[in-house]
Amino acid sequence: ALQLHPRNAKLWVHAAAYEWDMGNVTASRTLLQRGIRLNSKAEELWREYFRMEVLFTARLAERRRVLGLGKSAKKIVDAEAEGESAIAIGDLDEEGKGGGAVALPETQSVEAGLEELIAGSIPKAVVRYARETMQSCPLLFFGMYDLCYLAGDAARSALEEEILAVIDEIATSPAPPASSVASSEAAVAAAADATAAAFTG
């Protein structure tokens, strides 16, 4: 289905959810990242990517707590990150197209320490990348804020602060020039007129 409909964000989310449910975090992450590269303005993909990374962070913290592991618990991260994608998707024609690559966090290079991981370093990076890509889309960040409750105690407040800072940045950033807003409204009106004309003949 993804081969035929790579621009359908819901399909990427369903495929990633399937991999997550099968316990394959790496495949889930890879699918969401590929989906975002193809649909960089899809709020649903960004929100689900954030949700997956928050759940991953909470899972690491809970495992560490249950096992009574100290700060040298890098084995948890390695165990979670192992695995190959169970859903084999060949190269998609549309992956080579587009206006440039979307920057996404590198999870393999997160050897700065388990403490940073448990404190939410990956979800915070997702928030920053989403801000760069989505520009001013406060509803996305409100949705991310609502998902912070899923994070463990160590990460929740830091994630909430990060998201509130982004929302504040959006609120205080200058509005787009009136000419671009007017031209966008004119383009929407022209498209609506063309659609109406097509239906009326």
mmCIF file with all atom_site columns, C-alpha atoms in Angstrom:
data_model
loop_
_atom_site.group_PDB
_atom_site.id
_atom_site.type_symbol
_atom_site.label_atom_id
_atom_site.label_alt_id
_atom_site.label_comp_id
_atom_site.label_asym_id
_atom_site.label_entity_id
_atom_site.label_seq_id
_atom_site.pdbx_PDB_ins_code
_atom_site.Cartn_x
_atom_site.Cartn_y
_atom_site.Cartn_z
_atom_site.occupancy
_atom_site.B_iso_or_equiv
_atom_site.pdbx_formal_charge
_atom_site.auth_seq_id
_atom_site.auth_comp_id
_atom_site.auth_asym_id
_atom_site.auth_atom_id
_atom_site.pdbx_PDB_model_num
ATOM 1   C CA . ALA A 1 1   ? 0.000   0.000  0.000   1.00 0.00 ? 1   ALA A CA 1
ATOM 2   C CA . LEU A 1 2   ? 2.879   2.391  0.777   1.00 0.00 ? 2   LEU A CA 1
ATOM 3   C CA . GLN A 1 3   ? 4.364   1.733  -2.661  1.00 0.00 ? 3   GLN A CA 1
ATOM 4   C CA . LEU A 1 4   ? 1.114   2.847  -4.302  1.00 0.00 ? 4   LEU A CA 1
ATOM 5   C CA . HIS A 1 5   ? 0.213   5.654  -1.898  1.00 0.00 ? 5   HIS A CA 1
ATOM 6   C CA . PRO A 1 6   ? 3.419   7.131  -0.445  1.00 0.00 ? 6   PRO A CA 1
ATOM 7   C CA . ARG A 1 7   ? 1.708   10.491 0.159   1.00 0.00 ? 7   ARG A CA 1
ATOM 8   C CA . ASN A 1 8   ? -0.919  8.978  2.453   1.00 0.00 ? 8   ASN A CA 1
ATOM 9   C CA . ALA A 1 9   ? 0.268   9.839  5.979   1.00 0.00 ? 9   ALA A CA 1
ATOM 10  C CA . LYS A 1 10  ? -2.256  7.499  7.615   1.00 0.00 ? 10  LYS A CA 1
ATOM 11  C CA . LEU A 1 11  ? -0.696  4.489  5.881   1.00 0.00 ? 11  LEU A CA 1
ATOM 12  C CA . TRP A 1 12  ? 2.738   5.384  7.254   1.00 0.00 ? 12  TRP A CA 1
ATOM 13  C CA . VAL A 1 13  ? 1.267   5.756  10.731  1.00 0.00 ? 13  VAL A CA 1
ATOM 14  C CA . HIS A 1 14  ? -0.525  2.378  10.513  1.00 0.00 ? 14  HIS A CA 1
ATOM 15  C CA . ALA A 1 15  ? 2.591   0.610  9.243   1.00 0.00 ? 15  ALA A CA 1
ATOM 16  C CA . ALA A 1 16  ? 4.703   2.142  12.026  1.00 0.00 ? 16  ALA A CA 1
ATOM 17  C CA . ALA A 1 17  ? 2.080   1.228  14.641  1.00 0.00 ? 17  ALA A CA 1
ATOM 18  C CA . TYR A 1 18  ? 2.130   -2.363 13.402  1.00 0.00 ? 18  TYR A CA 1
ATOM 19  C CA . GLU A 1 19  ? 5.913   -2.526 13.788  1.00 0.00 ? 19  GLU A CA 1
ATOM 20  C CA . TRP A 1 20  ? 5.697   -0.949 17.252  1.00 0.00 ? 20  TRP A CA 1
ATOM 21  C CA . ASP A 1 21  ? 3.094   -3.512 18.304  1.00 0.00 ? 21  ASP A CA 1
ATOM 22  C CA . MET A 1 22  ? 5.374   -6.298 17.032  1.00 0.00 ? 22  MET A CA 1
ATOM 23  C CA . GLY A 1 23  ? 8.149   -4.913 19.257  1.00 0.00 ? 23  GLY A CA 1
ATOM 24  C CA . ASN A 1 24  ? 10.278  -3.613 16.402  1.00 0.00 ? 24  ASN A CA 1
ATOM 25  C CA . VAL A 1 25  ? 11.110  -0.060 17.480  1.00 0.00 ? 25  VAL A CA 1
ATOM 26  C CA . THR A 1 26  ? 13.757  0.446  14.802  1.00 0.00 ? 26  THR A CA 1
ATOM 27  C CA . ALA A 1 27  ? 11.378  -0.449 11.976  1.00 0.00 ? 27  ALA A CA 1
ATOM 28  C CA . SER A 1 28  ? 8.666   1.754  13.467  1.00 0.00 ? 28  SER A CA 1
ATOM 29  C CA . ARG A 1 29  ? 11.073  4.683  13.701  1.00 0.00 ? 29  ARG A CA 1
ATOM 30  C CA . THR A 1 30  ? 12.349  4.094  10.160  1.00 0.00 ? 30  THR A CA 1
ATOM 31  C CA . LEU A 1 31  ? 8.842   4.024  8.710   1.00 0.00 ? 31  LEU A CA 1
ATOM 32  C CA . LEU A 1 32  ? 7.865   7.263  10.437  1.00 0.00 ? 32  LEU A CA 1
ATOM 33  C CA . GLN A 1 33  ? 11.066  8.965  9.303   1.00 0.00 ? 33  GLN A CA 1
ATOM 34  C CA . ARG A 1 34  ? 10.531  7.853  5.690   1.00 0.00 ? 34  ARG A CA 1
ATOM 35  C CA . GLY A 1 35  ? 6.931   9.008  5.869   1.00 0.00 ? 35  GLY A CA 1
ATOM 36  C CA . ILE A 1 36  ? 8.038   12.417 7.129   1.00 0.00 ? 36  ILE A CA 1
ATOM 37  C CA . ARG A 1 37  ? 10.629  12.724 4.378   1.00 0.00 ? 37  ARG A CA 1
ATOM 38  C CA . LEU A 1 38  ? 7.863   12.209 1.814   1.00 0.00 ? 38  LEU A CA 1
ATOM 39  C CA . ASN A 1 39  ? 5.168   14.165 3.659   1.00 0.00 ? 39  ASN A CA 1
ATOM 40  C CA . SER A 1 40  ? 7.118   16.758 5.619   1.00 0.00 ? 40  SER A CA 1
ATOM 41  C CA . LYS A 1 41  ? 4.053   18.940 6.233   1.00 0.00 ? 41  LYS A CA 1
ATOM 42  C CA . ALA A 1 42  ? 1.850   16.121 7.584   1.00 0.00 ? 42  ALA A CA 1
ATOM 43  C CA . GLU A 1 43  ? 1.070   17.030 11.193  1.00 0.00 ? 43  GLU A CA 1
ATOM 44  C CA . GLU A 1 44  ? -0.188  13.522 11.936  1.00 0.00 ? 44  GLU A CA 1
ATOM 45  C CA . LEU A 1 45  ? 3.206   11.988 11.066  1.00 0.00 ? 45  LEU A CA 1
ATOM 46  C CA . TRP A 1 46  ? 5.111   14.472 13.218  1.00 0.00 ? 46  TRP A CA 1
ATOM 47  C CA . ARG A 1 47  ? 2.730   13.930 16.128  1.00 0.00 ? 47  ARG A CA 1
ATOM 48  C CA . GLU A 1 48  ? 2.971   10.132 15.859  1.00 0.00 ? 48  GLU A CA 1
ATOM 49  C CA . TYR A 1 49  ? 6.751   10.265 15.517  1.00 0.00 ? 49  TYR A CA 1
ATOM 50  C CA . PHE A 1 50  ? 6.920   12.349 18.687  1.00 0.00 ? 50  PHE A CA 1
ATOM 51  C CA . ARG A 1 51  ? 4.513   9.939  20.433  1.00 0.00 ? 51  ARG A CA 1
ATOM 52  C CA . MET A 1 52  ? 6.608   6.923  19.443  1.00 0.00 ? 52  MET A CA 1
ATOM 53  C CA . GLU A 1 53  ? 9.815   8.509  20.743  1.00 0.00 ? 53  GLU A CA 1
ATOM 54  C CA . VAL A 1 54  ? 8.110   9.547  24.003  1.00 0.00 ? 54  VAL A CA 1
ATOM 55  C CA . LEU A 1 55  ? 6.868   5.991  24.498  1.00 0.00 ? 55  LEU A CA 1
ATOM 56  C CA . PHE A 1 56  ? 10.347  4.660  23.716  1.00 0.00 ? 56  PHE A CA 1
ATOM 57  C CA . THR A 1 57  ? 11.832  6.999  26.331  1.00 0.00 ? 57  THR A CA 1
ATOM 58  C CA . ALA A 1 58  ? 9.257   5.924  28.913  1.00 0.00 ? 58  ALA A CA 1
ATOM 59  C CA . ARG A 1 59  ? 9.899   2.268  28.098  1.00 0.00 ? 59  ARG A CA 1
ATOM 60  C CA . LEU A 1 60  ? 13.638  2.731  28.669  1.00 0.00 ? 60  LEU A CA 1
ATOM 61  C CA . ALA A 1 61  ? 13.060  4.480  31.990  1.00 0.00 ? 61  ALA A CA 1
ATOM 62  C CA . GLU A 1 62  ? 10.614  1.809  33.172  1.00 0.00 ? 62  GLU A CA 1
ATOM 63  C CA . ARG A 1 63  ? 12.925  -1.039 32.171  1.00 0.00 ? 63  ARG A CA 1
ATOM 64  C CA . ARG A 1 64  ? 15.778  0.594  33.974  1.00 0.00 ? 64  ARG A CA 1
ATOM 65  C CA . ARG A 1 65  ? 13.647  1.040  37.095  1.00 0.00 ? 65  ARG A CA 1
ATOM 66  C CA . VAL A 1 66  ? 12.298  -2.534 37.047  1.00 0.00 ? 66  VAL A CA 1
ATOM 67  C CA . LEU A 1 67  ? 15.720  -4.078 36.500  1.00 0.00 ? 67  LEU A CA 1
ATOM 68  C CA . GLY A 1 68  ? 17.311  -1.851 39.111  1.00 0.00 ? 68  GLY A CA 1
ATOM 69  C CA . LEU A 1 69  ? 20.033  -0.813 36.723  1.00 0.00 ? 69  LEU A CA 1
ATOM 70  C CA . GLY A 1 70  ? 22.395  2.050  37.381  1.00 0.00 ? 70  GLY A CA 1
ATOM 71  C CA . LYS A 1 71  ? 23.799  4.598  35.005  1.00 0.00 ? 71  LYS A CA 1
ATOM 72  C CA . SER A 1 72  ? 25.681  1.968  32.984  1.00 0.00 ? 72  SER A CA 1
ATOM 73  C CA . ALA A 1 73  ? 22.528  0.513  31.454  1.00 0.00 ? 73  ALA A CA 1
ATOM 74  C CA . LYS A 1 74  ? 23.393  1.071  27.796  1.00 0.00 ? 74  LYS A CA 1
ATOM 75  C CA . LYS A 1 75  ? 22.413  -2.572 27.118  1.00 0.00 ? 75  LYS A CA 1
ATOM 76  C CA . ILE A 1 76  ? 18.755  -1.544 27.286  1.00 0.00 ? 76  ILE A CA 1
ATOM 77  C CA . VAL A 1 77  ? 19.187  0.910  24.431  1.00 0.00 ? 77  VAL A CA 1
ATOM 78  C CA . ASP A 1 78  ? 21.057  -1.636 22.350  1.00 0.00 ? 78  ASP A CA 1
ATOM 79  C CA . ALA A 1 79  ? 18.371  -4.268 22.923  1.00 0.00 ? 79  ALA A CA 1
ATOM 80  C CA . GLU A 1 80  ? 15.607  -1.838 21.943  1.00 0.00 ? 80  GLU A CA 1
ATOM 81  C CA . ALA A 1 81  ? 17.432  -0.590 18.855  1.00 0.00 ? 81  ALA A CA 1
ATOM 82  C CA . GLU A 1 82  ? 18.122  -4.042 17.390  1.00 0.00 ? 82  GLU A CA 1
ATOM 83  C CA . GLY A 1 83  ? 16.042  -5.474 14.627  1.00 0.00 ? 83  GLY A CA 1
ATOM 84  C CA . GLU A 1 84  ? 15.342  -5.229 10.956  1.00 0.00 ? 84  GLU A CA 1
ATOM 85  C CA . SER A 1 85  ? 12.217  -3.950 9.320   1.00 0.00 ? 85  SER A CA 1
ATOM 86  C CA . ALA A 1 86  ? 9.601   -6.663 9.022   1.00 0.00 ? 86  ALA A CA 1
ATOM 87  C CA . ILE A 1 87  ? 7.812   -4.632 6.359   1.00 0.00 ? 87  ILE A CA 1
ATOM 88  C CA . ALA A 1 88  ? 10.059  -4.586 3.312   1.00 0.00 ? 88  ALA A CA 1
ATOM 89  C CA . ILE A 1 89  ? 9.494   -1.453 1.256   1.00 0.00 ? 89  ILE A CA 1
ATOM 90  C CA . GLY A 1 90  ? 11.597  -0.921 -1.812  1.00 0.00 ? 90  GLY A CA 1
ATOM 91  C CA . ASP A 1 91  ? 12.851  2.447  -2.928  1.00 0.00 ? 91  ASP A CA 1
ATOM 92  C CA . LEU A 1 92  ? 9.987   4.788  -3.618  1.00 0.00 ? 92  LEU A CA 1
ATOM 93  C CA . ASP A 1 93  ? 10.155  7.003  -6.693  1.00 0.00 ? 93  ASP A CA 1
ATOM 94  C CA . GLU A 1 94  ? 8.957   9.977  -4.704  1.00 0.00 ? 94  GLU A CA 1
ATOM 95  C CA . GLU A 1 95  ? 11.784  9.747  -2.152  1.00 0.00 ? 95  GLU A CA 1
ATOM 96  C CA . GLY A 1 96  ? 14.166  11.218 -4.696  1.00 0.00 ? 96  GLY A CA 1
ATOM 97  C CA . LYS A 1 97  ? 11.826  14.112 -5.449  1.00 0.00 ? 97  LYS A CA 1
ATOM 98  C CA . GLY A 1 98  ? 10.996  17.097 -3.322  1.00 0.00 ? 98  GLY A CA 1
ATOM 99  C CA . GLY A 1 99  ? 12.469  20.332 -2.139  1.00 0.00 ? 99  GLY A CA 1
ATOM 100 C CA . GLY A 1 100 ? 15.288  18.937 -0.060  1.00 0.00 ? 100 GLY A CA 1
ATOM 101 C CA . ALA A 1 101 ? 15.658  16.425 2.693   1.00 0.00 ? 101 ALA A CA 1
ATOM 102 C CA . VAL A 1 102 ? 13.970  16.840 6.030   1.00 0.00 ? 102 VAL A CA 1
ATOM 103 C CA . ALA A 1 103 ? 16.418  16.744 8.906   1.00 0.00 ? 103 ALA A CA 1
ATOM 104 C CA . LEU A 1 104 ? 15.591  14.041 11.466  1.00 0.00 ? 104 LEU A CA 1
ATOM 105 C CA . PRO A 1 105 ? 17.440  12.990 14.612  1.00 0.00 ? 105 PRO A CA 1
ATOM 106 C CA . GLU A 1 106 ? 20.028  10.249 14.394  1.00 0.00 ? 106 GLU A CA 1
ATOM 107 C CA . THR A 1 107 ? 19.192  7.693  17.046  1.00 0.00 ? 107 THR A CA 1
ATOM 108 C CA . GLN A 1 108 ? 22.255  5.542  16.418  1.00 0.00 ? 108 GLN A CA 1
ATOM 109 C CA . SER A 1 109 ? 24.532  8.426  17.423  1.00 0.00 ? 109 SER A CA 1
ATOM 110 C CA . VAL A 1 110 ? 22.893  8.840  20.821  1.00 0.00 ? 110 VAL A CA 1
ATOM 111 C CA . GLU A 1 111 ? 25.808  7.562  22.844  1.00 0.00 ? 111 GLU A CA 1
ATOM 112 C CA . ALA A 1 112 ? 25.937  10.680 24.971  1.00 0.00 ? 112 ALA A CA 1
ATOM 113 C CA . GLY A 1 113 ? 24.462  8.592  27.722  1.00 0.00 ? 113 GLY A CA 1
ATOM 114 C CA . LEU A 1 114 ? 21.406  6.826  28.881  1.00 0.00 ? 114 LEU A CA 1
ATOM 115 C CA . GLU A 1 115 ? 20.591  9.650  31.267  1.00 0.00 ? 115 GLU A CA 1
ATOM 116 C CA . GLU A 1 116 ? 20.091  12.063 28.367  1.00 0.00 ? 116 GLU A CA 1
ATOM 117 C CA . LEU A 1 117 ? 17.982  9.483  26.562  1.00 0.00 ? 117 LEU A CA 1
ATOM 118 C CA . ILE A 1 118 ? 15.763  8.936  29.570  1.00 0.00 ? 118 ILE A CA 1
ATOM 119 C CA . ALA A 1 119 ? 15.525  12.709 30.039  1.00 0.00 ? 119 ALA A CA 1
ATOM 120 C CA . GLY A 1 120 ? 13.912  12.901 26.589  1.00 0.00 ? 120 GLY A CA 1
ATOM 121 C CA . SER A 1 121 ? 16.733  13.961 24.279  1.00 0.00 ? 121 SER A CA 1
ATOM 122 C CA . ILE A 1 122 ? 15.218  12.234 21.235  1.00 0.00 ? 122 ILE A CA 1
ATOM 123 C CA . PRO A 1 123 ? 11.657  13.592 21.637  1.00 0.00 ? 123 PRO A CA 1
ATOM 124 C CA . LYS A 1 124 ? 13.132  17.063 22.242  1.00 0.00 ? 124 LYS A CA 1
ATOM 125 C CA . ALA A 1 125 ? 15.064  16.746 18.988  1.00 0.00 ? 125 ALA A CA 1
ATOM 126 C CA . VAL A 1 126 ? 11.847  15.744 17.202  1.00 0.00 ? 126 VAL A CA 1
ATOM 127 C CA . VAL A 1 127 ? 10.197  18.926 18.526  1.00 0.00 ? 127 VAL A CA 1
ATOM 128 C CA . ARG A 1 128 ? 13.082  21.050 17.216  1.00 0.00 ? 128 ARG A CA 1
ATOM 129 C CA . TYR A 1 129 ? 13.058  19.388 13.802  1.00 0.00 ? 129 TYR A CA 1
ATOM 130 C CA . ALA A 1 130 ? 9.281   19.732 13.587  1.00 0.00 ? 130 ALA A CA 1
ATOM 131 C CA . ARG A 1 131 ? 9.624   23.447 14.387  1.00 0.00 ? 131 ARG A CA 1
ATOM 132 C CA . GLU A 1 132 ? 12.150  23.897 11.586  1.00 0.00 ? 132 GLU A CA 1
ATOM 133 C CA . THR A 1 133 ? 9.980   22.033 9.100   1.00 0.00 ? 133 THR A CA 1
ATOM 134 C CA . MET A 1 134 ? 6.475   23.091 10.089  1.00 0.00 ? 134 MET A CA 1
ATOM 135 C CA . GLN A 1 135 ? 7.325   26.753 10.811  1.00 0.00 ? 135 GLN A CA 1
ATOM 136 C CA . SER A 1 136 ? 4.264   28.172 12.549  1.00 0.00 ? 136 SER A CA 1
ATOM 137 C CA . CYS A 1 137 ? 1.837   25.372 13.259  1.00 0.00 ? 137 CYS A CA 1
ATOM 138 C CA . PRO A 1 138 ? 0.809   25.750 16.911  1.00 0.00 ? 138 PRO A CA 1
ATOM 139 C CA . LEU A 1 139 ? -1.831  22.994 16.778  1.00 0.00 ? 139 LEU A CA 1
ATOM 140 C CA . LEU A 1 140 ? 0.880   20.407 16.118  1.00 0.00 ? 140 LEU A CA 1
ATOM 141 C CA . PHE A 1 141 ? 2.805   21.520 19.187  1.00 0.00 ? 141 PHE A CA 1
ATOM 142 C CA . PHE A 1 142 ? -0.324  21.652 21.350  1.00 0.00 ? 142 PHE A CA 1
ATOM 143 C CA . GLY A 1 143 ? -0.933  18.048 20.280  1.00 0.00 ? 143 GLY A CA 1
ATOM 144 C CA . MET A 1 144 ? 2.647   17.151 21.210  1.00 0.00 ? 144 MET A CA 1
ATOM 145 C CA . TYR A 1 145 ? 2.215   18.872 24.570  1.00 0.00 ? 145 TYR A CA 1
ATOM 146 C CA . ASP A 1 146 ? -0.851  16.723 25.234  1.00 0.00 ? 146 ASP A CA 1
ATOM 147 C CA . LEU A 1 147 ? 1.276   13.604 24.647  1.00 0.00 ? 147 LEU A CA 1
ATOM 148 C CA . CYS A 1 148 ? 3.901   14.534 27.248  1.00 0.00 ? 148 CYS A CA 1
ATOM 149 C CA . TYR A 1 149 ? 1.962   12.668 29.936  1.00 0.00 ? 149 TYR A CA 1
ATOM 150 C CA . LEU A 1 150 ? 3.195   9.446  28.281  1.00 0.00 ? 150 LEU A CA 1
ATOM 151 C CA . ALA A 1 151 ? 6.801   10.274 29.151  1.00 0.00 ? 151 ALA A CA 1
ATOM 152 C CA . GLY A 1 152 ? 8.391   9.077  32.334  1.00 0.00 ? 152 GLY A CA 1
ATOM 153 C CA . ASP A 1 153 ? 8.805   11.438 35.255  1.00 0.00 ? 153 ASP A CA 1
ATOM 154 C CA . ALA A 1 154 ? 12.390  12.223 34.235  1.00 0.00 ? 154 ALA A CA 1
ATOM 155 C CA . ALA A 1 155 ? 11.380  13.468 30.794  1.00 0.00 ? 155 ALA A CA 1
ATOM 156 C CA . ARG A 1 156 ? 7.908   14.960 31.160  1.00 0.00 ? 156 ARG A CA 1
ATOM 157 C CA . SER A 1 157 ? 8.748   18.411 32.511  1.00 0.00 ? 157 SER A CA 1
ATOM 158 C CA . ALA A 1 158 ? 11.701  18.861 30.151  1.00 0.00 ? 158 ALA A CA 1
ATOM 159 C CA . LEU A 1 159 ? 9.532   17.968 27.156  1.00 0.00 ? 159 LEU A CA 1
ATOM 160 C CA . GLU A 1 160 ? 6.744   20.276 28.285  1.00 0.00 ? 160 GLU A CA 1
ATOM 161 C CA . GLU A 1 161 ? 9.239   23.129 28.693  1.00 0.00 ? 161 GLU A CA 1
ATOM 162 C CA . GLU A 1 162 ? 10.686  22.493 25.221  1.00 0.00 ? 162 GLU A CA 1
ATOM 163 C CA . ILE A 1 163 ? 7.253   22.510 23.600  1.00 0.00 ? 163 ILE A CA 1
ATOM 164 C CA . LEU A 1 164 ? 6.078   25.576 25.515  1.00 0.00 ? 164 LEU A CA 1
ATOM 165 C CA . ALA A 1 165 ? 9.211   27.401 24.361  1.00 0.00 ? 165 ALA A CA 1
ATOM 166 C CA . VAL A 1 166 ? 8.367   26.522 20.743  1.00 0.00 ? 166 VAL A CA 1
ATOM 167 C CA . ILE A 1 167 ? 4.753   27.633 21.174  1.00 0.00 ? 167 ILE A CA 1
ATOM 168 C CA . ASP A 1 168 ? 5.952   30.884 22.736  1.00 0.00 ? 168 ASP A CA 1
ATOM 169 C CA . GLU A 1 169 ? 8.390   31.362 19.848  1.00 0.00 ? 169 GLU A CA 1
ATOM 170 C CA . ILE A 1 170 ? 5.567   30.861 17.346  1.00 0.00 ? 170 ILE A CA 1
ATOM 171 C CA . ALA A 1 171 ? 3.336   33.294 19.242  1.00 0.00 ? 171 ALA A CA 1
ATOM 172 C CA . THR A 1 172 ? 5.987   36.015 19.357  1.00 0.00 ? 172 THR A CA 1
ATOM 173 C CA . SER A 1 173 ? 7.280   35.563 15.816  1.00 0.00 ? 173 SER A CA 1
ATOM 174 C CA . PRO A 1 174 ? 6.130   38.182 13.316  1.00 0.00 ? 174 PRO A CA 1
ATOM 175 C CA . ALA A 1 175 ? 3.076   37.397 11.262  1.00 0.00 ? 175 ALA A CA 1
ATOM 176 C CA . PRO A 1 176 ? 3.604   36.633 7.559   1.00 0.00 ? 176 PRO A CA 1
ATOM 177 C CA . PRO A 1 177 ? 3.425   39.680 5.301   1.00 0.00 ? 177 PRO A CA 1
ATOM 178 C CA . ALA A 1 178 ? -0.105  40.720 4.380   1.00 0.00 ? 178 ALA A CA 1
ATOM 179 C CA . SER A 1 179 ? 0.704   40.349 0.689   1.00 0.00 ? 179 SER A CA 1
ATOM 180 C CA . SER A 1 180 ? 1.525   36.634 1.076   1.00 0.00 ? 180 SER A CA 1
ATOM 181 C CA . VAL A 1 181 ? -1.633  36.061 3.124   1.00 0.00 ? 181 VAL A CA 1
ATOM 182 C CA . ALA A 1 182 ? -3.714  37.932 0.558   1.00 0.00 ? 182 ALA A CA 1
ATOM 183 C CA . SER A 1 183 ? -2.139  36.020 -2.324  1.00 0.00 ? 183 SER A CA 1
ATOM 184 C CA . SER A 1 184 ? -2.762  32.715 -0.506  1.00 0.00 ? 184 SER A CA 1
ATOM 185 C CA . GLU A 1 185 ? -6.390  33.664 0.071   1.00 0.00 ? 185 GLU A CA 1
ATOM 186 C CA . ALA A 1 186 ? -6.699  34.700 -3.588  1.00 0.00 ? 186 ALA A CA 1
ATOM 187 C CA . ALA A 1 187 ? -5.218  31.370 -4.696  1.00 0.00 ? 187 ALA A CA 1
ATOM 188 C CA . VAL A 1 188 ? -7.689  29.455 -2.527  1.00 0.00 ? 188 VAL A CA 1
ATOM 189 C CA . ALA A 1 189 ? -10.587 31.521 -3.879  1.00 0.00 ? 189 ALA A CA 1
ATOM 190 C CA . ALA A 1 190 ? -9.416  30.970 -7.470  1.00 0.00 ? 190 ALA A CA 1
ATOM 191 C CA . ALA A 1 191 ? -9.165  27.216 -6.881  1.00 0.00 ? 191 ALA A CA 1
ATOM 192 C CA . ALA A 1 192 ? -12.660 27.158 -5.383  1.00 0.00 ? 192 ALA A CA 1
ATOM 193 C CA . ASP A 1 193 ? -14.005 29.116 -8.384  1.00 0.00 ? 193 ASP A CA 1
ATOM 194 C CA . ALA A 1 194 ? -12.296 26.729 -10.808 1.00 0.00 ? 194 ALA A CA 1
ATOM 195 C CA . THR A 1 195 ? -13.758 23.721 -8.997  1.00 0.00 ? 195 THR A CA 1
ATOM 196 C CA . ALA A 1 196 ? -17.223 25.252 -9.005  1.00 0.00 ? 196 ALA A CA 1
ATOM 197 C CA . ALA A 1 197 ? -16.896 26.067 -12.714 1.00 0.00 ? 197 ALA A CA 1
ATOM 198 C CA . ALA A 1 198 ? -15.827 22.496 -13.474 1.00 0.00 ? 198 ALA A CA 1
ATOM 199 C CA . PHE A 1 199 ? -18.900 21.102 -11.748 1.00 0.00 ? 199 PHE A CA 1
ATOM 200 C CA . THR A 1 200 ? -21.350 23.557 -13.316 1.00 0.00 ? 200 THR A CA 1
ATOM 201 C CA . GLY A 1 201 ? -19.892 23.176 -16.788 1.00 0.00 ? 201 GLY A CA 1
#
